[in-house]
Amino acid sequence: MATDTTDVAGVCVDAGGSALGMPQLCADWMPNQIFWLLVTLVAIYFVMSRIALPRISAVLAERSGTITNDIAAAEELKNKAAEAEAAYDQALLDARAEAQKIVAKAKAEIQAELDGELQKADAQIAAKTAESEAAIAEIRAGAVDSVTEVAKDTAKELVAAFGSTADAKTITAAVTARMKG
């Protein structure tokens, strides 16, 4: 059985069975190509509308829901963070105020202790000053007595050196009168 190529020969095919030009553009084959194009497009439409597009729309809806939920969660976390920051700032202000109170109380206690210690020191200084003044008065009194005794002895010796004699009462009276001024 040999194939007869004369039936095939036509406008789109030469005598050897080779296509003349591009076979897709041959006008004799256009109705056949259009039929199969429509069959293929209808098949693709049904596959896309029944299988692919529902899956894609489900994925898009899921993504949209996830994004919406994530945005809502982020907004809620942002609000919580703002509340936490406000609470932190308030706690910080309260802590600073409490620290200022503690510092003021400590300063007052220290000042009270310092005032007490200063009063004690002033009392001790006053006591020491009184003791010192008493000691100085005692030394002065002792010095006056010593000077009086030395003056009496010196006067007695001077009177004796001039060749005269004087009794102790006269010398004491003269020295006492002279010491008073």
C-alpha positions as a Python dict, from the first residue, in 0.01 Angstrom:
ca = {
    (1, 'M'): (0, 0, 0),
    (2, 'A'): (152, 305, -110),
    (3, 'T'): (37, 641, -4),
    (4, 'D'): (-86, 863, -268),
    (5, 'T'): (44, 1211, -222),
    (6, 'T'): (-170, 1362, -487),
    (7, 'D'): (-473, 1380, -251),
    (8, 'V'): (-275, 1570, 4),
    (9, 'A'): (-140, 1816, -241),
    (10, 'G'): (-330, 2132, -236),
    (11, 'V'): (-283, 2496, -176),
    (12, 'C'): (-86, 2445, 150),
    (13, 'V'): (125, 2142, 50),
    (14, 'D'): (344, 2085, -252),
    (15, 'A'): (363, 1764, -457),
    (16, 'G'): (628, 1616, -226),
    (17, 'G'): (410, 1665, 85),
    (18, 'S'): (610, 1958, 224),
    (19, 'A'): (427, 2260, 353),
    (20, 'L'): (441, 2575, 152),
    (21, 'G'): (519, 2857, 390),
    (22, 'M'): (381, 2841, 744),
    (23, 'P'): (110, 2577, 781),
    (24, 'Q'): (-65, 2775, 1058),
    (25, 'L'): (-139, 3049, 809),
    (26, 'C'): (-284, 2827, 540),
    (27, 'A'): (-642, 2938, 478),
    (28, 'D'): (-762, 2582, 398),
    (29, 'W'): (-666, 2464, 745),
    (30, 'M'): (-805, 2766, 937),
    (31, 'P'): (-1148, 2617, 1023),
    (32, 'N'): (-984, 2307, 1169),
    (33, 'Q'): (-738, 2521, 1369),
    (34, 'I'): (-1019, 2747, 1496),
    (35, 'F'): (-1220, 2441, 1608),
    (36, 'W'): (-931, 2297, 1808),
    (37, 'L'): (-847, 2643, 1943),
    (38, 'L'): (-1202, 2676, 2076),
    (39, 'V'): (-1196, 2322, 2222),
    (40, 'T'): (-863, 2397, 2394),
    (41, 'L'): (-982, 2735, 2526),
    (42, 'V'): (-1304, 2580, 2663),
    (43, 'A'): (-1100, 2302, 2829),
    (44, 'I'): (-858, 2559, 2978),
    (45, 'Y'): (-1154, 2772, 3091),
    (46, 'F'): (-1316, 2479, 3273),
    (47, 'V'): (-987, 2369, 3431),
    (48, 'M'): (-911, 2724, 3542),
    (49, 'S'): (-1263, 2805, 3668),
    (50, 'R'): (-1318, 2473, 3847),
    (51, 'I'): (-970, 2394, 3986),
    (52, 'A'): (-706, 2670, 3963),
    (53, 'L'): (-904, 2989, 4028),
    (54, 'P'): (-1084, 2856, 4341),
    (55, 'R'): (-746, 2754, 4487),
    (56, 'I'): (-593, 3090, 4400),
    (57, 'S'): (-888, 3281, 4546),
    (58, 'A'): (-871, 3067, 4863),
    (59, 'V'): (-499, 3144, 4899),
    (60, 'L'): (-562, 3516, 4837),
    (61, 'A'): (-846, 3519, 5091),
    (62, 'E'): (-625, 3338, 5344),
    (63, 'R'): (-340, 3582, 5284),
    (64, 'S'): (-580, 3876, 5316),
    (65, 'G'): (-715, 3736, 5643),
    (66, 'T'): (-362, 3674, 5772),
    (67, 'I'): (-254, 4025, 5679),
    (68, 'T'): (-563, 4175, 5842),
    (69, 'N'): (-507, 3969, 6157),
    (70, 'D'): (-136, 4060, 6162),
    (71, 'I'): (-218, 4429, 6123),
    (72, 'A'): (-475, 4407, 6404),
    (73, 'A'): (-225, 4221, 6626),
    (74, 'A'): (44, 4476, 6546),
    (75, 'E'): (-194, 4761, 6633),
    (76, 'E'): (-285, 4589, 6959),
    (77, 'L'): (82, 4535, 7043),
    (78, 'K'): (153, 4897, 6956),
    (79, 'N'): (-122, 5008, 7194),
    (80, 'K'): (12, 4777, 7465),
    (81, 'A'): (363, 4913, 7407),
    (82, 'A'): (234, 5269, 7437),
    (83, 'E'): (53, 5176, 7760),
    (84, 'A'): (365, 5003, 7891),
    (85, 'E'): (575, 5307, 7803),
    (86, 'A'): (329, 5536, 7981),
    (87, 'A'): (331, 5306, 8285),
    (88, 'Y'): (712, 5299, 8276),
    (89, 'D'): (729, 5678, 8254),
    (90, 'Q'): (484, 5711, 8544),
    (91, 'A'): (680, 5458, 8750),
    (92, 'L'): (999, 5646, 8670),
    (93, 'L'): (840, 5975, 8781),
    (94, 'D'): (711, 5809, 9098),
    (95, 'A'): (1052, 5659, 9168),
    (96, 'R'): (1220, 5996, 9118),
    (97, 'A'): (969, 6163, 9351),
    (98, 'E'): (1023, 5891, 9610),
    (99, 'A'): (1400, 5929, 9572),
    (100, 'Q'): (1366, 6304, 9625),
    (101, 'K'): (1160, 6239, 9939),
    (102, 'I'): (1421, 5995, 10068),
    (103, 'V'): (1702, 6240, 9991),
    (104, 'A'): (1515, 6523, 10166),
    (105, 'K'): (1445, 6300, 10468),
    (106, 'A'): (1811, 6190, 10481),
    (107, 'K'): (1925, 6552, 10454),
    (108, 'A'): (1690, 6651, 10737),
    (109, 'E'): (1816, 6364, 10955),
    (110, 'I'): (2177, 6450, 10880),
    (111, 'Q'): (2109, 6818, 10950),
    (112, 'A'): (1942, 6726, 11280),
    (113, 'E'): (2238, 6506, 11375),
    (114, 'L'): (2478, 6781, 11270),
    (115, 'D'): (2287, 7040, 11476),
    (116, 'G'): (2293, 6807, 11776),
    (117, 'E'): (2663, 6744, 11737),
    (118, 'L'): (2727, 7118, 11694),
    (119, 'Q'): (2534, 7187, 12015),
    (120, 'K'): (2739, 6921, 12193),
    (121, 'A'): (3060, 7066, 12051),
    (122, 'D'): (2953, 7420, 12150),
    (123, 'A'): (2874, 7295, 12502),
    (124, 'Q'): (3212, 7121, 12521),
    (125, 'I'): (3388, 7432, 12390),
    (126, 'A'): (3200, 7649, 12642),
    (127, 'A'): (3296, 7408, 12923),
    (128, 'K'): (3660, 7405, 12810),
    (129, 'T'): (3653, 7786, 12780),
    (130, 'A'): (3514, 7814, 13133),
    (131, 'E'): (3780, 7573, 13257),
    (132, 'S'): (4049, 7770, 13074),
    (133, 'E'): (3921, 8102, 13209),
    (134, 'A'): (3916, 7957, 13560),
    (135, 'A'): (4269, 7827, 13510),
    (136, 'I'): (4381, 8166, 13376),
    (137, 'A'): (4213, 8344, 13670),
    (138, 'E'): (4385, 8103, 13907),
    (139, 'I'): (4718, 8163, 13731),
    (140, 'R'): (4660, 8539, 13748),
    (141, 'A'): (4575, 8517, 14116),
    (142, 'G'): (4880, 8301, 14171),
    (143, 'A'): (5088, 8544, 13967),
    (144, 'V'): (4960, 8842, 14167),
    (145, 'D'): (5039, 8658, 14488),
    (146, 'S'): (5382, 8566, 14353),
    (147, 'V'): (5446, 8923, 14238),
    (148, 'T'): (5333, 9050, 14577),
    (149, 'E'): (5570, 8812, 14753),
    (150, 'V'): (5856, 8903, 14520),
    (151, 'A'): (5779, 9273, 14565),
    (152, 'K'): (5779, 9233, 14942),
    (153, 'D'): (6110, 9047, 14933),
    (154, 'T'): (6260, 9299, 14694),
    (155, 'A'): (6138, 9595, 14902),
    (156, 'K'): (6279, 9435, 15216),
    (157, 'E'): (6614, 9378, 15044),
    (158, 'L'): (6618, 9734, 14907),
    (159, 'V'): (6545, 9884, 15246),
    (160, 'A'): (6819, 9664, 15390),
    (161, 'A'): (7056, 9769, 15110),
    (162, 'F'): (7002, 10138, 15197),
    (163, 'G'): (7100, 10056, 15547),
    (164, 'S'): (6767, 10078, 15712),
    (165, 'T'): (6535, 9824, 15862),
    (166, 'A'): (6161, 9797, 15809),
    (167, 'D'): (5914, 9572, 15966),
    (168, 'A'): (5697, 9328, 15762),
    (169, 'K'): (5371, 9517, 15819),
    (170, 'T'): (5509, 9841, 15673),
    (171, 'I'): (5651, 9667, 15369),
    (172, 'T'): (5325, 9474, 15316),
    (173, 'A'): (5118, 9793, 15343),
    (174, 'A'): (5348, 9978, 15100),
    (175, 'V'): (5344, 9693, 14845),
    (176, 'T'): (4965, 9652, 14875),
    (177, 'A'): (4909, 10025, 14828),
    (178, 'R'): (5134, 10029, 14527),
    (179, 'M'): (4967, 9721, 14372),
    (180, 'K'): (4622, 9879, 14396),
    (181, 'G'): (4740, 10169, 14200),
}
